[in-house]
Amino acid sequence: MSLFSNMMGFGRPGPGVRPDEPRKKGMLRLLEILSRDMWSFFRAGFLALVSFIPFMVLVMLAIDTRALIFVLAAGLIGGPLAMPQIVGLADTVLRSLRDEPGYWWVTYRRAWKRNLKACLVPGILCGLLLAMQVFLFFILLETGTSSPSWVATIVGFFITLGLTFYIVPQLALVDLPLLGILKNSLLLFIAYFPRTLGSMLVMGGYWALYLLFYPLSPLVLVVTNFWLPVSITLLILYIPLDKSFHIEENIKKIREDQMRGVVAAQEDAAE
């Protein structure tokens, strides 16, 4: 796997954590990163939510009219419109999880520009799958179709979610062709299935609560938007991602290389 072609500009000054501060785990770790970076999460999540509106509108039109043309439009138009901002949110959360310093807008904008092109095709694929499954879910809900169809639709929805959880971080972390990203996502999905299942339950439970409390839930969605489920999901999956892509190891190497460059530049200036 070719890694971390997108880590340029790490040394830019910005808020961070003390290097000797012990890293917490589980819920304490979540509270730690939220206390430090929640405002950055909210801003990135709000941008992702706004960019997701065309997808949601097109899916709602498909459900209301039962016209597959709107399902296709949701995937072909809504998916690639939303994916760069979703990857930008993931990049923001991953930087917090690896305790990387930097000002949010500077790092977000750089990551967004760098990943824009790579997000388009994955956005279409994920958008088409998600739009079709949501469409089928509501059609089955209205028609009262037999339980096997329900099971197949729900299983397909969760598999799509689980694979997307690995596709999106790879778009933020690595420079790989799409087939390589898809292959890695499938392998990670299987190899770390307990964590994959946990992340699927978090995301599925979040959207189940949204549907349960609709039409009041959109008011809460403005506040929690995408940052809340994505931050919990990536916290669950960070260990598999770090083991597979050596995130911390590469960060340490980049820090050391940059420090050597700074020292060399100072020595040359002194001479």
PDB file of C-alpha atoms in Angstrom:
ATOM      1  CA  MET A   1       0.000   0.000   0.000  1.00  0.00           C
ATOM      2  CA  SER A   2       1.374   3.425  -0.900  1.00  0.00           C
ATOM      3  CA  LEU A   3       0.760   5.687   2.038  1.00  0.00           C
ATOM      4  CA  PHE A   4       0.398   9.276   3.081  1.00  0.00           C
ATOM      5  CA  SER A   5       1.106  11.276  -0.024  1.00  0.00           C
ATOM      6  CA  ASN A   6      -1.256  13.810   1.553  1.00  0.00           C
ATOM      7  CA  MET A   7       0.606  14.630   4.747  1.00  0.00           C
ATOM      8  CA  MET A   8       2.330  17.776   3.484  1.00  0.00           C
ATOM      9  CA  GLY A   9       2.176  20.840   5.681  1.00  0.00           C
ATOM     10  CA  PHE A  10       2.115  18.922   8.965  1.00  0.00           C
ATOM     11  CA  GLY A  11       4.387  21.368  10.723  1.00  0.00           C
ATOM     12  CA  ARG A  12       2.118  24.398  10.368  1.00  0.00           C
ATOM     13  CA  PRO A  13       1.560  25.981  13.789  1.00  0.00           C
ATOM     14  CA  GLY A  14      -1.780  25.399  15.405  1.00  0.00           C
ATOM     15  CA  PRO A  15      -3.621  23.986  18.400  1.00  0.00           C
ATOM     16  CA  GLY A  16      -2.633  20.511  19.526  1.00  0.00           C
ATOM     17  CA  VAL A  17      -1.749  18.473  22.618  1.00  0.00           C
ATOM     18  CA  ARG A  18       1.358  18.143  24.759  1.00  0.00           C
ATOM     19  CA  PRO A  19       3.642  15.398  23.401  1.00  0.00           C
ATOM     20  CA  ASP A  20       3.971  13.817  26.847  1.00  0.00           C
ATOM     21  CA  GLU A  21       0.223  13.715  27.522  1.00  0.00           C
ATOM     22  CA  PRO A  22      -1.017  10.096  27.903  1.00  0.00           C
ATOM     23  CA  ARG A  23      -3.632   9.026  25.390  1.00  0.00           C
ATOM     24  CA  LYS A  24      -6.935   7.948  26.863  1.00  0.00           C
ATOM     25  CA  LYS A  25      -9.115   5.107  25.604  1.00  0.00           C
ATOM     26  CA  GLY A  26     -12.772   4.471  24.885  1.00  0.00           C
ATOM     27  CA  MET A  27     -15.296   6.996  26.132  1.00  0.00           C
ATOM     28  CA  LEU A  28     -12.598   9.025  27.898  1.00  0.00           C
ATOM     29  CA  ARG A  29     -10.751   9.354  24.594  1.00  0.00           C
ATOM     30  CA  LEU A  30     -13.948  10.505  22.871  1.00  0.00           C
ATOM     31  CA  LEU A  31     -14.545  13.126  25.565  1.00  0.00           C
ATOM     32  CA  GLU A  32     -10.920  14.224  25.282  1.00  0.00           C
ATOM     33  CA  ILE A  33     -11.008  14.883  21.539  1.00  0.00           C
ATOM     34  CA  LEU A  34     -14.460  16.490  21.764  1.00  0.00           C
ATOM     35  CA  SER A  35     -13.325  18.866  24.496  1.00  0.00           C
ATOM     36  CA  ARG A  36     -10.439  19.905  22.262  1.00  0.00           C
ATOM     37  CA  ASP A  37     -11.830  19.762  18.712  1.00  0.00           C
ATOM     38  CA  MET A  38     -15.633  19.669  18.873  1.00  0.00           C
ATOM     39  CA  TRP A  39     -15.970  23.057  17.157  1.00  0.00           C
ATOM     40  CA  SER A  40     -13.838  21.830  14.252  1.00  0.00           C
ATOM     41  CA  PHE A  41     -15.937  18.650  14.072  1.00  0.00           C
ATOM     42  CA  PHE A  42     -19.145  20.680  14.021  1.00  0.00           C
ATOM     43  CA  ARG A  43     -17.989  22.939  11.191  1.00  0.00           C
ATOM     44  CA  ALA A  44     -16.755  20.049   9.055  1.00  0.00           C
ATOM     45  CA  GLY A  45     -19.916  18.073   9.834  1.00  0.00           C
ATOM     46  CA  PHE A  46     -22.153  21.004   8.972  1.00  0.00           C
ATOM     47  CA  LEU A  47     -20.474  21.373   5.567  1.00  0.00           C
ATOM     48  CA  ALA A  48     -20.992  17.644   5.002  1.00  0.00           C
ATOM     49  CA  LEU A  49     -24.660  17.930   5.992  1.00  0.00           C
ATOM     50  CA  VAL A  50     -25.300  20.869   3.659  1.00  0.00           C
ATOM     51  CA  SER A  51     -23.630  19.058   0.762  1.00  0.00           C
ATOM     52  CA  PHE A  52     -25.787  16.000   1.495  1.00  0.00           C
ATOM     53  CA  ILE A  53     -29.057  17.926   1.049  1.00  0.00           C
ATOM     54  CA  PRO A  54     -29.293  17.360  -2.754  1.00  0.00           C
ATOM     55  CA  PHE A  55     -28.918  13.612  -2.178  1.00  0.00           C
ATOM     56  CA  MET A  56     -31.645  13.603   0.475  1.00  0.00           C
ATOM     57  CA  VAL A  57     -34.014  15.697  -1.652  1.00  0.00           C
ATOM     58  CA  LEU A  58     -33.581  13.421  -4.674  1.00  0.00           C
ATOM     59  CA  VAL A  59     -34.140  10.281  -2.570  1.00  0.00           C
ATOM     60  CA  MET A  60     -37.299  11.824  -1.081  1.00  0.00           C
ATOM     61  CA  LEU A  61     -38.538  12.624  -4.589  1.00  0.00           C
ATOM     62  CA  ALA A  62     -37.868   9.016  -5.593  1.00  0.00           C
ATOM     63  CA  ILE A  63     -39.868   7.727  -2.625  1.00  0.00           C
ATOM     64  CA  ASP A  64     -42.762  10.121  -3.209  1.00  0.00           C
ATOM     65  CA  THR A  65     -42.996   9.468  -6.953  1.00  0.00           C
ATOM     66  CA  ARG A  66     -41.599   5.924  -7.010  1.00  0.00           C
ATOM     67  CA  ALA A  67     -39.511   7.024  -9.969  1.00  0.00           C
ATOM     68  CA  LEU A  68     -36.126   5.332 -10.326  1.00  0.00           C
ATOM     69  CA  ILE A  69     -34.809   8.306 -12.285  1.00  0.00           C
ATOM     70  CA  PHE A  70     -34.512  10.200  -8.993  1.00  0.00           C
ATOM     71  CA  VAL A  71     -32.631   7.265  -7.437  1.00  0.00           C
ATOM     72  CA  LEU A  72     -30.133   7.422 -10.291  1.00  0.00           C
ATOM     73  CA  ALA A  73     -29.888  11.199  -9.946  1.00  0.00           C
ATOM     74  CA  ALA A  74     -29.237  10.852  -6.213  1.00  0.00           C
ATOM     75  CA  GLY A  75     -26.315   8.533  -6.920  1.00  0.00           C
ATOM     76  CA  LEU A  76     -24.894  10.282  -9.980  1.00  0.00           C
ATOM     77  CA  ILE A  77     -25.324  13.850  -8.711  1.00  0.00           C
ATOM     78  CA  GLY A  78     -25.915  13.785  -4.961  1.00  0.00           C
ATOM     79  CA  GLY A  79     -23.221  11.205  -4.175  1.00  0.00           C
ATOM     80  CA  PRO A  80     -20.224  12.990  -5.726  1.00  0.00           C
ATOM     81  CA  LEU A  81     -21.462  16.343  -4.403  1.00  0.00           C
ATOM     82  CA  ALA A  82     -21.453  15.043  -0.818  1.00  0.00           C
ATOM     83  CA  MET A  83     -18.413  12.741  -0.783  1.00  0.00           C
ATOM     84  CA  PRO A  84     -15.633  15.409  -0.722  1.00  0.00           C
ATOM     85  CA  GLN A  85     -17.164  17.045   2.358  1.00  0.00           C
ATOM     86  CA  ILE A  86     -17.689  13.672   4.069  1.00  0.00           C
ATOM     87  CA  VAL A  87     -14.033  12.833   3.422  1.00  0.00           C
ATOM     88  CA  GLY A  88     -13.141  16.306   4.733  1.00  0.00           C
ATOM     89  CA  LEU A  89     -15.016  15.518   7.945  1.00  0.00           C
ATOM     90  CA  ALA A  90     -13.225  12.170   8.242  1.00  0.00           C
ATOM     91  CA  ASP A  91      -9.890  13.901   7.691  1.00  0.00           C
ATOM     92  CA  THR A  92     -10.716  16.376  10.467  1.00  0.00           C
ATOM     93  CA  VAL A  93     -11.632  13.605  12.925  1.00  0.00           C
ATOM     94  CA  LEU A  94      -8.619  11.464  11.994  1.00  0.00           C
ATOM     95  CA  ARG A  95      -6.259  14.397  12.542  1.00  0.00           C
ATOM     96  CA  SER A  96      -7.755  14.823  16.010  1.00  0.00           C
ATOM     97  CA  LEU A  97      -7.450  11.097  16.764  1.00  0.00           C
ATOM     98  CA  ARG A  98      -3.751  11.165  15.888  1.00  0.00           C
ATOM     99  CA  ASP A  99      -3.299  14.409  17.876  1.00  0.00           C
ATOM    100  CA  GLU A 100      -2.062  16.373  14.889  1.00  0.00           C
ATOM    101  CA  PRO A 101      -1.691  20.134  15.381  1.00  0.00           C
ATOM    102  CA  GLY A 102      -2.933  22.643  12.848  1.00  0.00           C
ATOM    103  CA  TYR A 103      -5.642  25.205  12.223  1.00  0.00           C
ATOM    104  CA  TRP A 104      -8.859  23.561  11.076  1.00  0.00           C
ATOM    105  CA  TRP A 105      -9.706  25.634   8.009  1.00  0.00           C
ATOM    106  CA  VAL A 106      -6.151  25.485   6.653  1.00  0.00           C
ATOM    107  CA  THR A 107      -5.918  21.696   6.930  1.00  0.00           C
ATOM    108  CA  TYR A 108      -9.538  21.117   5.847  1.00  0.00           C
ATOM    109  CA  ARG A 109      -9.225  23.234   2.712  1.00  0.00           C
ATOM    110  CA  ARG A 110      -5.953  21.571   1.723  1.00  0.00           C
ATOM    111  CA  ALA A 111      -7.403  18.073   2.221  1.00  0.00           C
ATOM    112  CA  TRP A 112     -10.585  19.003   0.324  1.00  0.00           C
ATOM    113  CA  LYS A 113      -8.672  20.240  -2.715  1.00  0.00           C
ATOM    114  CA  ARG A 114      -6.330  17.253  -2.686  1.00  0.00           C
ATOM    115  CA  ASN A 115      -9.083  14.635  -2.417  1.00  0.00           C
ATOM    116  CA  LEU A 116     -11.736  16.246  -4.631  1.00  0.00           C
ATOM    117  CA  LYS A 117     -11.016  14.275  -7.803  1.00  0.00           C
ATOM    118  CA  ALA A 118     -10.519  10.963  -5.981  1.00  0.00           C
ATOM    119  CA  CYS A 119     -13.917  11.341  -4.269  1.00  0.00           C
ATOM    120  CA  LEU A 120     -16.035  11.548  -7.420  1.00  0.00           C
ATOM    121  CA  VAL A 121     -16.272   7.877  -8.481  1.00  0.00           C
ATOM    122  CA  PRO A 122     -16.546   6.508  -4.903  1.00  0.00           C
ATOM    123  CA  GLY A 123     -19.249   9.128  -4.321  1.00  0.00           C
ATOM    124  CA  ILE A 124     -21.221   7.818  -7.294  1.00  0.00           C
ATOM    125  CA  LEU A 125     -20.854   4.166  -6.246  1.00  0.00           C
ATOM    126  CA  CYS A 126     -21.731   4.729  -2.587  1.00  0.00           C
ATOM    127  CA  GLY A 127     -24.492   7.171  -3.534  1.00  0.00           C
ATOM    128  CA  LEU A 128     -26.157   4.735  -5.934  1.00  0.00           C
ATOM    129  CA  LEU A 129     -26.051   1.859  -3.455  1.00  0.00           C
ATOM    130  CA  LEU A 130     -27.302   3.944  -0.543  1.00  0.00           C
ATOM    131  CA  ALA A 131     -30.051   5.633  -2.578  1.00  0.00           C
ATOM    132  CA  MET A 132     -31.312   2.295  -3.904  1.00  0.00           C
ATOM    133  CA  GLN A 133     -31.390   0.702  -0.465  1.00  0.00           C
ATOM    134  CA  VAL A 134     -33.187   3.631   1.180  1.00  0.00           C
ATOM    135  CA  PHE A 135     -35.673   3.644  -1.702  1.00  0.00           C
ATOM    136  CA  LEU A 136     -36.303  -0.088  -1.308  1.00  0.00           C
ATOM    137  CA  PHE A 137     -36.665   0.275   2.461  1.00  0.00           C
ATOM    138  CA  PHE A 138     -39.507   2.773   2.169  1.00  0.00           C
ATOM    139  CA  ILE A 139     -41.178   0.843  -0.658  1.00  0.00           C
ATOM    140  CA  LEU A 140     -41.151  -2.304   1.496  1.00  0.00           C
ATOM    141  CA  LEU A 141     -42.461  -0.265   4.422  1.00  0.00           C
ATOM    142  CA  GLU A 142     -45.423   0.901   2.350  1.00  0.00           C
ATOM    143  CA  THR A 143     -46.208  -2.417   0.683  1.00  0.00           C
ATOM    144  CA  GLY A 144     -45.679  -4.675   3.703  1.00  0.00           C
ATOM    145  CA  THR A 145     -43.600  -7.156   1.712  1.00  0.00           C
ATOM    146  CA  SER A 146     -42.502 -10.448   3.279  1.00  0.00           C
ATOM    147  CA  SER A 147     -39.674 -10.652   5.809  1.00  0.00           C
ATOM    148  CA  PRO A 148     -36.981 -12.128   3.490  1.00  0.00           C
ATOM    149  CA  SER A 149     -37.040  -8.938   1.443  1.00  0.00           C
ATOM    150  CA  TRP A 150     -36.721  -6.892   4.614  1.00  0.00           C
ATOM    151  CA  VAL A 151     -33.769  -8.953   5.786  1.00  0.00           C
ATOM    152  CA  ALA A 152     -31.994  -8.687   2.426  1.00  0.00           C
ATOM    153  CA  THR A 153     -32.510  -4.913   2.290  1.00  0.00           C
ATOM    154  CA  ILE A 154     -31.355  -4.289   5.857  1.00  0.00           C
ATOM    155  CA  VAL A 155     -28.317  -6.559   5.480  1.00  0.00           C
ATOM    156  CA  GLY A 156     -27.395  -4.833   2.222  1.00  0.00           C
ATOM    157  CA  PHE A 157     -27.760  -1.430   3.855  1.00  0.00           C
ATOM    158  CA  PHE A 158     -25.452  -2.326   6.734  1.00  0.00           C
ATOM    159  CA  ILE A 159     -22.867  -3.910   4.433  1.00  0.00           C
ATOM    160  CA  THR A 160     -22.830  -0.726   2.368  1.00  0.00           C
ATOM    161  CA  LEU A 161     -22.381   1.334   5.537  1.00  0.00           C
ATOM    162  CA  GLY A 162     -19.588  -0.916   6.785  1.00  0.00           C
ATOM    163  CA  LEU A 163     -17.641  -0.758   3.529  1.00  0.00           C
ATOM    164  CA  THR A 164     -18.140   3.009   3.317  1.00  0.00           C
ATOM    165  CA  PHE A 165     -16.604   3.373   6.789  1.00  0.00           C
ATOM    166  CA  TYR A 166     -13.357   2.016   5.332  1.00  0.00           C
ATOM    167  CA  ILE A 167     -13.568   3.680   1.910  1.00  0.00           C
ATOM    168  CA  VAL A 168     -13.912   7.215   3.289  1.00  0.00           C
ATOM    169  CA  PRO A 169     -10.884   7.117   5.668  1.00  0.00           C
ATOM    170  CA  GLN A 170      -8.714   5.661   2.897  1.00  0.00           C
ATOM    171  CA  LEU A 171      -9.636   8.563   0.625  1.00  0.00           C
ATOM    172  CA  ALA A 172      -8.399  10.856   3.399  1.00  0.00           C
ATOM    173  CA  LEU A 173      -5.283   8.843   4.281  1.00  0.00           C
ATOM    174  CA  VAL A 174      -3.807   7.081   1.273  1.00  0.00           C
ATOM    175  CA  ASP A 175      -3.117   7.526  -2.406  1.00  0.00           C
ATOM    176  CA  LEU A 176      -4.410   4.325  -4.024  1.00  0.00           C
ATOM    177  CA  PRO A 177      -6.438   3.411  -7.115  1.00  0.00           C
ATOM    178  CA  LEU A 178     -10.130   2.786  -6.529  1.00  0.00           C
ATOM    179  CA  LEU A 179      -9.823  -0.984  -6.928  1.00  0.00           C
ATOM    180  CA  GLY A 180      -7.131  -1.030  -4.247  1.00  0.00           C
ATOM    181  CA  ILE A 181      -9.323   0.995  -1.898  1.00  0.00           C
ATOM    182  CA  LEU A 182     -12.286  -1.331  -2.484  1.00  0.00           C
ATOM    183  CA  LYS A 183     -10.131  -4.419  -1.921  1.00  0.00           C
ATOM    184  CA  ASN A 184      -8.693  -2.982   1.299  1.00  0.00           C
ATOM    185  CA  SER A 185     -12.177  -2.055   2.491  1.00  0.00           C
ATOM    186  CA  LEU A 186     -13.464  -5.591   2.003  1.00  0.00           C
ATOM    187  CA  LEU A 187     -10.452  -7.108   3.776  1.00  0.00           C
ATOM    188  CA  LEU A 188     -10.743  -4.673   6.695  1.00  0.00           C
ATOM    189  CA  PHE A 189     -14.494  -5.266   6.896  1.00  0.00           C
ATOM    190  CA  ILE A 190     -13.903  -9.013   7.369  1.00  0.00           C
ATOM    191  CA  ALA A 191     -10.667  -8.959   9.403  1.00  0.00           C
ATOM    192  CA  TYR A 192     -12.005  -6.527  12.005  1.00  0.00           C
ATOM    193  CA  PHE A 193     -15.646  -7.540  11.892  1.00  0.00           C
ATOM    194  CA  PRO A 194     -16.411  -6.946  15.617  1.00  0.00           C
ATOM    195  CA  ARG A 195     -15.305  -3.326  15.277  1.00  0.00           C
ATOM    196  CA  THR A 196     -17.036  -3.063  11.899  1.00  0.00           C
ATOM    197  CA  LEU A 197     -20.247  -4.324  13.509  1.00  0.00           C
ATOM    198  CA  GLY A 198     -19.901  -1.818  16.340  1.00  0.00           C
ATOM    199  CA  SER A 199     -19.490   1.052  13.895  1.00  0.00           C
ATOM    200  CA  MET A 200     -22.486  -0.122  11.855  1.00  0.00           C
ATOM    201  CA  LEU A 201     -24.632  -0.267  14.987  1.00  0.00           C
ATOM    202  CA  VAL A 202     -23.595   3.272  15.943  1.00  0.00           C
ATOM    203  CA  MET A 203     -24.423   4.714  12.530  1.00  0.00           C
ATOM    204  CA  GLY A 204     -27.557   2.602  12.078  1.00  0.00           C
ATOM    205  CA  GLY A 205     -28.781   3.501  15.559  1.00  0.00           C
ATOM    206  CA  TYR A 206     -28.176   7.203  14.921  1.00  0.00           C
ATOM    207  CA  TRP A 207     -30.314   7.241  11.779  1.00  0.00           C
ATOM    208  CA  ALA A 208     -32.922   4.949  13.342  1.00  0.00           C
ATOM    209  CA  LEU A 209     -33.384   7.526  16.111  1.00  0.00           C
ATOM    210  CA  TYR A 210     -33.624  10.222  13.460  1.00  0.00           C
ATOM    211  CA  LEU A 211     -36.492   8.381  11.747  1.00  0.00           C
ATOM    212  CA  LEU A 212     -38.156   7.486  15.054  1.00  0.00           C
ATOM    213  CA  PHE A 213     -38.390  11.088  16.238  1.00  0.00           C
ATOM    214  CA  TYR A 214     -39.114  12.662  12.854  1.00  0.00           C
ATOM    215  CA  PRO A 215     -40.247  15.474  12.280  1.00  0.00           C
ATOM    216  CA  LEU A 216     -38.588  16.790  15.461  1.00  0.00           C
ATOM    217  CA  SER A 217     -35.221  15.178  14.708  1.00  0.00           C
ATOM    218  CA  PRO A 218     -34.148  17.611  11.929  1.00  0.00           C
ATOM    219  CA  LEU A 219     -33.831  20.292  14.604  1.00  0.00           C
ATOM    220  CA  VAL A 220     -31.327  18.115  16.480  1.00  0.00           C
ATOM    221  CA  LEU A 221     -29.617  17.157  13.222  1.00  0.00           C
ATOM    222  CA  VAL A 222     -28.538  20.764  12.716  1.00  0.00           C
ATOM    223  CA  VAL A 223     -26.475  20.478  15.914  1.00  0.00           C
ATOM    224  CA  THR A 224     -25.219  16.889  15.786  1.00  0.00           C
ATOM    225  CA  ASN A 225     -25.238  16.711  11.939  1.00  0.00           C
ATOM    226  CA  PHE A 226     -22.663  14.149  10.761  1.00  0.00           C
ATOM    227  CA  TRP A 227     -19.887  14.894  13.228  1.00  0.00           C
ATOM    228  CA  LEU A 228     -21.355  12.900  16.125  1.00  0.00           C
ATOM    229  CA  PRO A 229     -21.782   9.469  14.450  1.00  0.00           C
ATOM    230  CA  VAL A 230     -18.635   9.881  12.327  1.00  0.00           C
ATOM    231  CA  SER A 231     -16.418  10.756  15.304  1.00  0.00           C
ATOM    232  CA  ILE A 232     -17.671   7.737  17.294  1.00  0.00           C
ATOM    233  CA  THR A 233     -17.370   5.458  14.263  1.00  0.00           C
ATOM    234  CA  LEU A 234     -13.801   6.518  13.460  1.00  0.00           C
ATOM    235  CA  LEU A 235     -12.822   6.179  17.118  1.00  0.00           C
ATOM    236  CA  ILE A 236     -13.994   2.550  16.957  1.00  0.00           C
ATOM    237  CA  LEU A 237     -12.144   1.913  13.677  1.00  0.00           C
ATOM    238  CA  TYR A 238      -8.972   3.890  14.383  1.00  0.00           C
ATOM    239  CA  ILE A 239      -7.011   0.935  15.751  1.00  0.00           C
ATOM    240  CA  PRO A 240      -7.622  -1.232  12.645  1.00  0.00           C
ATOM    241  CA  LEU A 241      -6.802   1.730  10.404  1.00  0.00           C
ATOM    242  CA  ASP A 242      -3.602   2.468  12.323  1.00  0.00           C
ATOM    243  CA  LYS A 243      -2.500  -1.166  12.224  1.00  0.00           C
ATOM    244  CA  SER A 244      -3.200  -1.453   8.503  1.00  0.00           C
ATOM    245  CA  PHE A 245      -1.807   1.875   7.308  1.00  0.00           C
ATOM    246  CA  HIS A 246       0.751   2.598  10.065  1.00  0.00           C
ATOM    247  CA  ILE A 247      -0.701   6.051  10.642  1.00  0.00           C
ATOM    248  CA  GLU A 248       1.211   6.876  13.821  1.00  0.00           C
ATOM    249  CA  GLU A 249       4.470   5.462  12.459  1.00  0.00           C
ATOM    250  CA  ASN A 250       4.231   7.563   9.295  1.00  0.00           C
ATOM    251  CA  ILE A 251       3.351  10.658  11.285  1.00  0.00           C
ATOM    252  CA  LYS A 252       6.419  10.161  13.478  1.00  0.00           C
ATOM    253  CA  LYS A 253       8.643   9.738  10.411  1.00  0.00           C
ATOM    254  CA  ILE A 254       7.233  12.900   8.817  1.00  0.00           C
ATOM    255  CA  ARG A 255       7.855  14.835  12.027  1.00  0.00           C
ATOM    256  CA  GLU A 256      11.449  13.620  12.169  1.00  0.00           C
ATOM    257  CA  ASP A 257      12.080  14.419   8.488  1.00  0.00           C
ATOM    258  CA  GLN A 258      10.646  17.908   8.878  1.00  0.00           C
ATOM    259  CA  MET A 259      12.684  18.519  12.008  1.00  0.00           C
ATOM    260  CA  ARG A 260      15.868  17.449  10.217  1.00  0.00           C
ATOM    261  CA  GLY A 261      14.969  19.792   7.363  1.00  0.00           C
ATOM    262  CA  VAL A 262      14.483  22.700   9.758  1.00  0.00           C
ATOM    263  CA  VAL A 263      17.806  22.002  11.498  1.00  0.00           C
ATOM    264  CA  ALA A 264      19.596  21.703   8.151  1.00  0.00           C
ATOM    265  CA  ALA A 265      18.094  25.003   6.958  1.00  0.00           C
ATOM    266  CA  GLN A 266      19.181  26.751  10.155  1.00  0.00           C
ATOM    267  CA  GLU A 267      22.710  25.378   9.825  1.00  0.00           C
ATOM    268  CA  ASP A 268      22.919  26.530   6.199  1.00  0.00           C
ATOM    269  CA  ALA A 269      21.696  30.005   7.198  1.00  0.00           C
ATOM    270  CA  ALA A 270      24.276  30.185   9.977  1.00  0.00           C
ATOM    271  CA  GLU A 271      27.069  29.377   7.554  1.00  0.00           C
TER     272      GLU A 271
END
